[in-house]
PDB file of C-alpha atoms and ligand atoms in Angstrom:
ATOM      1  CA  MET D  17    -217.232 228.104 146.856  1.00 54.00           C
ATOM      2  CA  ASN D  18    -220.785 226.839 147.633  1.00 56.00           C
ATOM      3  CA  LEU D  19    -221.783 225.708 151.015  1.00 54.00           C
ATOM      4  CA  ASP D  20    -221.581 221.923 150.260  1.00 56.00           C
ATOM      5  CA  LEU D  21    -218.091 222.180 148.833  1.00 55.00           C
ATOM      6  CA  ARG D  22    -216.958 224.351 151.800  1.00 60.00           C
ATOM      7  CA  HIS D  23    -218.471 221.640 154.158  1.00 57.00           C
ATOM      8  CA  LYS D  24    -216.509 218.976 152.368  1.00 58.00           C
ATOM      9  CA  GLU D  25    -213.429 221.091 152.521  1.00 60.00           C
ATOM     10  CA  TYR D  26    -214.050 221.637 156.159  1.00 57.00           C
ATOM     11  CA  LEU D  27    -214.526 217.912 156.844  1.00 50.00           C
ATOM     12  CA  ARG D  28    -211.453 216.984 154.684  1.00 55.00           C
ATOM     13  CA  LEU D  29    -209.505 219.236 157.013  1.00 52.00           C
ATOM     14  CA  MET D  30    -210.815 217.562 160.110  1.00 45.00           C
ATOM     15  CA  GLY D  31    -208.351 215.566 162.181  1.00 44.00           C
ATOM     16  CA  ILE D  32    -205.367 217.388 161.088  1.00 38.00           C
ATOM     17  CA  ASP D  33    -203.917 219.958 163.490  1.00 41.00           C
ATOM     18  CA  VAL D  34    -203.153 222.813 161.145  1.00 39.00           C
ATOM     19  CA  TRP D  35    -205.783 223.643 158.521  1.00 42.00           C
ATOM     20  CA  LEU D  36    -204.718 224.943 155.234  1.00 43.00           C
ATOM     21  CA  SER D  37    -206.111 227.977 153.502  1.00 40.00           C
ATOM     22  CA  LYS D  38    -208.413 227.276 150.443  1.00 37.00           C
ATOM     23  CA  ASP D  39    -205.955 228.962 148.153  1.00 39.00           C
ATOM     24  CA  SER D  40    -202.435 227.869 149.268  1.00 38.00           C
ATOM     25  CA  ASP D  41    -200.538 224.937 150.456  1.00 37.00           C
ATOM     26  CA  SER D  42    -198.928 226.887 153.292  1.00 38.00           C
ATOM     27  CA  PRO D  43    -200.371 226.968 156.673  1.00 38.00           C
ATOM     28  CA  VAL D  44    -202.614 229.907 157.136  1.00 40.00           C
ATOM     29  CA  SER D  45    -200.779 232.863 158.638  1.00 38.00           C
ATOM     30  CA  PRO D  46    -202.334 234.487 161.633  1.00 37.00           C
ATOM     31  CA  HIS D  47    -199.958 237.442 161.574  1.00 36.00           C
ATOM     32  CA  ILE D  48    -202.232 240.145 160.527  1.00 40.00           C
ATOM     33  CA  GLU D  49    -201.241 243.745 161.161  1.00 41.00           C
ATOM     34  CA  ASP D  50    -203.916 246.269 162.213  1.00 47.00           C
ATOM     35  CA  VAL D  51    -205.806 247.879 159.576  1.00 44.00           C
ATOM     36  CA  SER D  52    -205.489 251.732 159.455  1.00 42.00           C
ATOM     37  CA  HIS D  53    -208.639 253.550 160.696  1.00 44.00           C
ATOM     38  CA  ALA D  54    -207.998 257.144 159.949  1.00 40.00           C
ATOM     39  CA  GLY D  55    -210.970 259.451 160.548  1.00 40.00           C
ATOM     40  CA  GLN D  56    -213.539 257.593 162.373  1.00 44.00           C
ATOM     41  CA  THR D  57    -211.699 255.630 165.085  1.00 51.00           C
ATOM     42  CA  GLY D  58    -210.521 258.203 167.719  1.00 60.00           C
ATOM     43  CA  SER D  59    -212.514 256.552 170.400  1.00 94.00           C
ATOM     44  CA  LEU D  60    -211.142 253.144 169.812  1.00 97.00           C
ATOM     45  CA  ASP D  61    -207.576 254.418 169.455  1.00 97.00           C
ATOM     46  CA  GLU D  62    -208.072 256.317 172.838  1.00 97.00           C
ATOM     47  CA  LEU D  63    -209.380 253.230 174.484  1.00 98.00           C
ATOM     48  CA  ARG D  64    -206.322 251.201 173.103  1.00 98.00           C
ATOM     49  CA  LYS D  65    -204.003 253.810 174.774  1.00 98.00           C
ATOM     50  CA  LYS D  66    -206.079 253.651 178.024  1.00 98.00           C
ATOM     51  CA  VAL D  67    -205.785 249.791 178.068  1.00 98.00           C
ATOM     52  CA  SER D  68    -202.057 249.941 177.347  1.00 98.00           C
ATOM     53  CA  VAL D  69    -201.434 251.427 180.679  1.00 98.00           C
ATOM     54  CA  CYS D  70    -204.126 249.791 182.687  1.00 98.00           C
ATOM     55  CA  ALA D  71    -203.076 248.660 185.980  1.00 98.00           C
ATOM     56  CA  ASN D  72    -206.628 247.707 187.198  1.00 98.00           C
ATOM     57  CA  CYS D  73    -205.780 244.227 188.292  1.00 98.00           C
ATOM     58  CA  ARG D  74    -202.715 242.110 189.282  1.00 98.00           C
ATOM     59  CA  LEU D  75    -202.106 240.925 185.653  1.00 98.00           C
ATOM     60  CA  HIS D  76    -200.471 244.194 184.674  1.00 98.00           C
ATOM     61  CA  ALA D  77    -197.452 243.294 186.804  1.00 98.00           C
ATOM     62  CA  GLY D  78    -196.525 240.294 184.658  1.00 97.00           C
ATOM     63  CA  ARG D  79    -197.390 241.368 181.122  1.00 98.00           C
ATOM     64  CA  THR D  80    -194.992 242.233 178.394  1.00 98.00           C
ATOM     65  CA  GLN D  81    -197.762 244.329 176.883  1.00 98.00           C
ATOM     66  CA  THR D  82    -201.560 244.532 176.646  1.00 98.00           C
ATOM     67  CA  VAL D  83    -203.359 242.726 173.821  1.00 98.00           C
ATOM     68  CA  PHE D  84    -206.027 245.122 172.657  1.00 98.00           C
ATOM     69  CA  GLY D  85    -207.329 243.303 169.834  1.00 98.00           C
ATOM     70  CA  THR D  86    -206.731 243.368 165.933  1.00 98.00           C
ATOM     71  CA  GLY D  87    -208.796 243.764 162.656  1.00 98.00           C
ATOM     72  CA  SER D  88    -211.152 246.323 161.296  1.00 98.00           C
ATOM     73  CA  TYR D  89    -212.808 248.871 163.472  1.00 97.00           C
ATOM     74  CA  ASP D  90    -215.676 248.685 161.149  1.00 97.00           C
ATOM     75  CA  ALA D  91    -215.979 245.004 161.443  1.00 98.00           C
ATOM     76  CA  ASP D  92    -219.373 243.194 161.015  1.00 98.00           C
ATOM     77  CA  TRP D  93    -218.023 240.330 162.889  1.00 98.00           C
ATOM     78  CA  MET D  94    -216.285 240.260 166.179  1.00 98.00           C
ATOM     79  CA  LEU D  95    -214.548 237.158 167.614  1.00 99.00           C
ATOM     80  CA  ILE D  96    -214.013 237.141 171.389  1.00 99.00           C
ATOM     81  CA  GLY D  97    -211.508 234.604 172.940  1.00 98.00           C
ATOM     82  CA  GLU D  98    -210.357 234.283 176.557  1.00 98.00           C
ATOM     83  CA  ALA D  99    -207.082 235.813 177.097  1.00 98.00           C
ATOM     84  CA  PRO D 100    -203.551 236.310 175.642  1.00 98.00           C
ATOM     85  CA  GLY D 101    -201.189 233.424 175.902  1.00 97.00           C
ATOM     86  CA  THR D 102    -197.310 233.619 175.912  1.00 97.00           C
ATOM     87  CA  GLU D 103    -196.974 234.379 172.221  1.00 97.00           C
ATOM     88  CA  GLU D 104    -199.786 236.990 172.223  1.00 98.00           C
ATOM     89  CA  ASP D 105    -198.269 238.714 175.090  1.00 98.00           C
ATOM     90  CA  LYS D 106    -194.889 238.805 173.235  1.00 98.00           C
ATOM     91  CA  GLN D 107    -196.415 240.064 170.017  1.00 98.00           C
ATOM     92  CA  GLY D 108    -199.240 242.185 171.417  1.00 98.00           C
ATOM     93  CA  LYS D 109    -201.729 240.552 169.196  1.00 98.00           C
ATOM     94  CA  PRO D 110    -204.499 238.003 169.875  1.00 98.00           C
ATOM     95  CA  PHE D 111    -204.463 234.443 168.524  1.00 98.00           C
ATOM     96  CA  VAL D 112    -200.971 234.374 167.020  1.00 97.00           C
ATOM     97  CA  GLY D 113    -200.141 230.736 168.170  1.00 93.00           C
ATOM     98  CA  ARG D 114    -201.383 227.405 166.892  1.00 95.00           C
ATOM     99  CA  ALA D 115    -204.912 228.109 167.989  1.00 97.00           C
ATOM    100  CA  GLY D 116    -204.726 231.279 165.924  1.00 98.00           C
ATOM    101  CA  LYS D 117    -203.764 229.502 162.916  1.00 97.00           C
ATOM    102  CA  LEU D 118    -206.773 227.202 163.238  1.00 98.00           C
ATOM    103  CA  LEU D 119    -208.985 230.360 164.009  1.00 98.00           C
ATOM    104  CA  THR D 120    -207.704 231.840 160.701  1.00 98.00           C
ATOM    105  CA  ALA D 121    -208.560 228.794 158.809  1.00 98.00           C
ATOM    106  CA  MET D 122    -212.138 228.591 160.488  1.00 98.00           C
ATOM    107  CA  LEU D 123    -212.668 232.133 159.220  1.00 98.00           C
ATOM    108  CA  SER D 124    -211.386 231.260 155.853  1.00 98.00           C
ATOM    109  CA  SER D 125    -213.924 228.388 155.600  1.00 97.00           C
ATOM    110  CA  ILE D 126    -216.636 230.953 155.888  1.00 98.00           C
ATOM    111  CA  GLU D 127    -214.817 233.268 153.432  1.00 98.00           C
ATOM    112  CA  LEU D 128    -213.780 235.781 156.006  1.00 98.00           C
ATOM    113  CA  LYS D 129    -210.234 237.177 156.446  1.00 98.00           C
ATOM    114  CA  ARG D 130    -208.815 238.073 159.818  1.00 98.00           C
ATOM    115  CA  GLU D 131    -208.391 241.820 158.715  1.00 98.00           C
ATOM    116  CA  GLU D 132    -212.125 242.093 157.953  1.00 98.00           C
ATOM    117  CA  VAL D 133    -213.295 240.924 161.456  1.00 98.00           C
ATOM    118  CA  PHE D 134    -212.186 242.207 164.913  1.00 98.00           C
ATOM    119  CA  ILE D 135    -210.618 239.664 167.238  1.00 99.00           C
ATOM    120  CA  ALA D 136    -210.408 240.620 170.986  1.00 98.00           C
ATOM    121  CA  ASN D 137    -210.293 238.814 174.233  1.00 98.00           C
ATOM    122  CA  ILE D 138    -212.072 238.811 177.599  1.00 98.00           C
ATOM    123  CA  LEU D 139    -208.820 239.783 179.289  1.00 98.00           C
ATOM    124  CA  LYS D 140    -206.332 242.119 177.773  1.00 98.00           C
ATOM    125  CA  CYS D 141    -203.289 240.747 179.810  1.00 98.00           C
ATOM    126  CA  ARG D 142    -201.850 237.254 179.893  1.00 98.00           C
ATOM    127  CA  PRO D 143    -202.676 235.313 183.060  1.00 98.00           C
ATOM    128  CA  PRO D 144    -199.666 233.462 184.383  1.00 97.00           C
ATOM    129  CA  ASN D 145    -199.181 229.813 183.215  1.00 95.00           C
ATOM    130  CA  ASN D 146    -202.228 230.158 181.002  1.00 92.00           C
ATOM    131  CA  ARG D 147    -204.466 229.698 184.069  1.00 98.00           C
ATOM    132  CA  ASP D 148    -208.164 230.581 183.735  1.00 98.00           C
ATOM    133  CA  PRO D 149    -208.922 234.238 184.449  1.00 98.00           C
ATOM    134  CA  SER D 150    -210.359 235.067 187.904  1.00 98.00           C
ATOM    135  CA  ALA D 151    -213.569 236.665 188.426  1.00 98.00           C
ATOM    136  CA  ASP D 152    -211.978 239.976 189.670  1.00 98.00           C
ATOM    137  CA  GLU D 153    -209.698 240.025 186.660  1.00 98.00           C
ATOM    138  CA  VAL D 154    -212.597 239.616 184.253  1.00 98.00           C
ATOM    139  CA  ALA D 155    -214.532 242.293 186.339  1.00 98.00           C
ATOM    140  CA  ALA D 156    -211.568 244.774 186.041  1.00 98.00           C
ATOM    141  CA  CYS D 157    -211.343 244.242 182.290  1.00 98.00           C
ATOM    142  CA  GLU D 158    -214.999 243.875 181.494  1.00 98.00           C
ATOM    143  CA  GLU D 159    -215.580 247.669 180.546  1.00 98.00           C
ATOM    144  CA  TYR D 160    -212.959 247.570 178.014  1.00 98.00           C
ATOM    145  CA  LEU D 161    -214.558 244.826 176.035  1.00 98.00           C
ATOM    146  CA  ASN D 162    -218.012 246.403 176.435  1.00 98.00           C
ATOM    147  CA  THR D 163    -216.752 249.612 175.027  1.00 97.00           C
ATOM    148  CA  GLN D 164    -215.065 247.766 172.216  1.00 98.00           C
ATOM    149  CA  ILE D 165    -218.286 246.187 171.318  1.00 98.00           C
ATOM    150  CA  ARG D 166    -220.226 249.457 171.566  1.00 97.00           C
ATOM    151  CA  LEU D 167    -217.866 251.408 169.425  1.00 98.00           C
ATOM    152  CA  ILE D 168    -217.257 248.593 166.675  1.00 98.00           C
ATOM    153  CA  LYS D 169    -220.941 247.787 166.639  1.00 97.00           C
ATOM    154  CA  PRO D 170    -220.430 244.338 165.083  1.00 98.00           C
ATOM    155  CA  LYS D 171    -223.516 242.605 163.467  1.00 98.00           C
ATOM    156  CA  LEU D 172    -222.457 239.303 164.960  1.00 98.00           C
ATOM    157  CA  ILE D 173    -220.429 237.993 167.757  1.00 98.00           C
ATOM    158  CA  ILE D 174    -218.622 234.654 167.983  1.00 98.00           C
ATOM    159  CA  ALA D 175    -217.708 233.550 171.586  1.00 98.00           C
ATOM    160  CA  LEU D 176    -214.791 231.243 171.345  1.00 98.00           C
ATOM    161  CA  GLY D 177    -214.727 228.741 174.250  1.00 98.00           C
ATOM    162  CA  ARG D 178    -216.215 228.543 177.682  1.00 98.00           C
ATOM    163  CA  ILE D 179    -214.573 231.544 179.393  1.00 98.00           C
ATOM    164  CA  ALA D 180    -215.626 233.839 176.499  1.00 98.00           C
ATOM    165  CA  ALA D 181    -219.103 232.564 176.357  1.00 98.00           C
ATOM    166  CA  GLN D 182    -219.889 232.311 180.058  1.00 98.00           C
ATOM    167  CA  ASN D 183    -218.446 235.831 180.756  1.00 98.00           C
ATOM    168  CA  LEU D 184    -219.942 237.490 177.709  1.00 98.00           C
ATOM    169  CA  LEU D 185    -223.478 236.004 178.306  1.00 98.00           C
ATOM    170  CA  LYS D 186    -223.265 235.880 182.002  1.00 98.00           C
ATOM    171  CA  SER D 187    -224.036 232.233 182.118  1.00 98.00           C
ATOM    172  CA  GLU D 188    -222.717 229.242 183.902  1.00 98.00           C
ATOM    173  CA  VAL D 189    -224.000 226.646 181.447  1.00 98.00           C
ATOM    174  CA  PRO D 190    -221.331 224.315 180.248  1.00 98.00           C
ATOM    175  CA  ILE D 191    -220.009 225.204 176.645  1.00 98.00           C
ATOM    176  CA  GLY D 192    -221.308 221.936 175.199  1.00 97.00           C
ATOM    177  CA  LYS D 193    -224.856 223.039 176.130  1.00 98.00           C
ATOM    178  CA  MET D 194    -224.430 226.695 175.166  1.00 98.00           C
ATOM    179  CA  ARG D 195    -223.299 226.028 171.631  1.00 98.00           C
ATOM    180  CA  GLY D 196    -225.755 225.475 168.910  1.00 95.00           C
ATOM    181  CA  LYS D 197    -227.972 228.171 170.025  1.00 97.00           C
ATOM    182  CA  LEU D 198    -228.474 231.836 169.311  1.00 98.00           C
ATOM    183  CA  TYR D 199    -227.964 234.479 172.039  1.00 98.00           C
ATOM    184  CA  HIS D 200    -228.064 238.293 172.148  1.00 98.00           C
ATOM    185  CA  TYR D 201    -225.750 240.754 173.713  1.00 98.00           C
ATOM    186  CA  GLY D 202    -226.465 244.159 175.083  1.00 97.00           C
ATOM    187  CA  GLU D 203    -229.068 246.792 174.391  1.00 96.00           C
ATOM    188  CA  GLU D 204    -228.514 246.502 170.763  1.00 96.00           C
ATOM    189  CA  ASP D 205    -229.316 242.785 170.970  1.00 97.00           C
ATOM    190  CA  ILE D 206    -226.251 241.817 168.857  1.00 98.00           C
ATOM    191  CA  PRO D 207    -226.525 238.107 167.941  1.00 98.00           C
ATOM    192  CA  VAL D 208    -224.046 235.842 169.705  1.00 98.00           C
ATOM    193  CA  VAL D 209    -222.971 232.412 168.560  1.00 98.00           C
ATOM    194  CA  VAL D 210    -220.999 230.215 170.887  1.00 98.00           C
ATOM    195  CA  THR D 211    -218.555 227.727 169.610  1.00 98.00           C
ATOM    196  CA  TYR D 212    -215.598 225.690 170.918  1.00 98.00           C
ATOM    197  CA  HIS D 213    -212.201 227.414 171.510  1.00 98.00           C
ATOM    198  CA  PRO D 214    -209.689 226.745 168.674  1.00 98.00           C
ATOM    199  CA  ALA D 215    -207.239 225.368 171.374  1.00 98.00           C
ATOM    200  CA  TYR D 216    -209.781 222.831 172.408  1.00 98.00           C
ATOM    201  CA  LEU D 217    -210.413 221.875 168.781  1.00 98.00           C
ATOM    202  CA  LEU D 218    -206.712 221.228 168.430  1.00 98.00           C
ATOM    203  CA  ARG D 219    -206.946 218.789 171.287  1.00 98.00           C
ATOM    204  CA  SER D 220    -210.326 217.346 170.230  1.00 97.00           C
ATOM    205  CA  PRO D 221    -210.524 217.441 166.445  1.00 97.00           C
ATOM    206  CA  LYS D 222    -213.668 215.366 166.324  1.00 97.00           C
ATOM    207  CA  GLU D 223    -215.512 218.461 167.680  1.00 97.00           C
ATOM    208  CA  LYS D 224    -214.597 220.367 164.507  1.00 97.00           C
ATOM    209  CA  ARG D 225    -217.765 218.939 162.907  1.00 97.00           C
ATOM    210  CA  LYS D 226    -219.860 220.853 165.704  1.00 98.00           C
ATOM    211  CA  SER D 227    -217.781 223.961 165.226  1.00 98.00           C
ATOM    212  CA  TRP D 228    -218.619 223.799 161.467  1.00 97.00           C
ATOM    213  CA  GLN D 229    -222.291 223.808 162.511  1.00 98.00           C
ATOM    214  CA  ASP D 230    -221.751 226.669 164.764  1.00 98.00           C
ATOM    215  CA  LEU D 231    -220.161 228.634 162.037  1.00 98.00           C
ATOM    216  CA  GLN D 232    -223.048 227.851 159.659  1.00 98.00           C
ATOM    217  CA  LEU D 233    -225.522 229.056 162.334  1.00 98.00           C
ATOM    218  CA  ALA D 234    -223.433 232.385 162.564  1.00 98.00           C
ATOM    219  CA  VAL D 235    -223.491 232.819 158.680  1.00 98.00           C
ATOM    220  CA  SER D 236    -227.177 232.184 158.438  1.00 98.00           C
ATOM    221  CA  GLU D 237    -227.895 234.605 161.494  1.00 98.00           C
ATOM    222  CA  PHE D 238    -225.720 237.258 159.806  1.00 98.00           C
ATOM    223  CA  LYS D 239    -227.363 237.002 156.404  1.00 97.00           C
ATOM    224  CA  LYS D 240    -230.794 237.499 158.176  1.00 95.00           C
ATOM    225  CA  ASN D 241    -229.422 240.872 159.584  1.00 84.00           C
ATOM    226  CA  ILE D 242    -227.885 242.509 156.387  1.00 81.00           C
TER     227      ILE D 242
HETATM  228  N1  LIG W  12    -206.275 231.981 173.376  1.00 83.31           N
HETATM  229  C1  LIG W  12    -207.253 233.044 173.527  1.00 83.31           C
HETATM  230  O1  LIG W  12    -208.321 232.791 174.037  1.00 83.31           O
HETATM  231  N2  LIG W  12    -206.846 234.180 173.041  1.00 83.31           N
HETATM  232  C2  LIG W  12    -205.824 234.569 172.447  1.00 83.31           C
HETATM  233  O2  LIG W  12    -205.497 235.604 172.133  1.00 83.31           O
HETATM  234  C3  LIG W  12    -204.923 233.336 172.246  1.00 83.31           C
HETATM  235  C4  LIG W  12    -205.238 232.180 172.785  1.00 83.31           C
END
């Protein structure tokens, strides 16, 4: 589908709370299993094991399980959200609730499947009552995310929402001012695009127009680097 048609499709879908995949009438399923990574992924699997028994902060006490992240260990695109919610904590996978369905549809609008990208969060454990992560919880989890990024070596990162953007980029600028610009992460200068969190887009569907622009920025930056 060309860009204009995809944009029209995107706009057509604005204002409804579940986006549909391009190819089907059914809501996009966020239930993606991990891809198998035999051979080259020892370190990420080791990290996954380490994270699964982490007790570095208070959140370990209330979790059902850690949520390491899902997708391809070879992903060119990495998406980073905030923290697991109730459903993610139950299933052990990121973005499996309503926001996850929207995220899957957003990816589909730029012709990406969940299994091609890697989706992770700033925190690997659910904060109680969906409260914001505290600074010490983010600090306790930070090295896990840094290591995930170092091992996956994505060509582009999308930060989903304020918590992800501010913590990843060490910024206190409000999300509305951060989006629409290009940032870089780490020594490798990995391009980072900031956009609204899908849960926010569910509450404020009018902002989907801006998130489409952010996704276009991400695609154009990605294309420059391949
Ligand atoms: N919101 C997030 O930021 N991450 C998830 O995994 C689910 C909801």
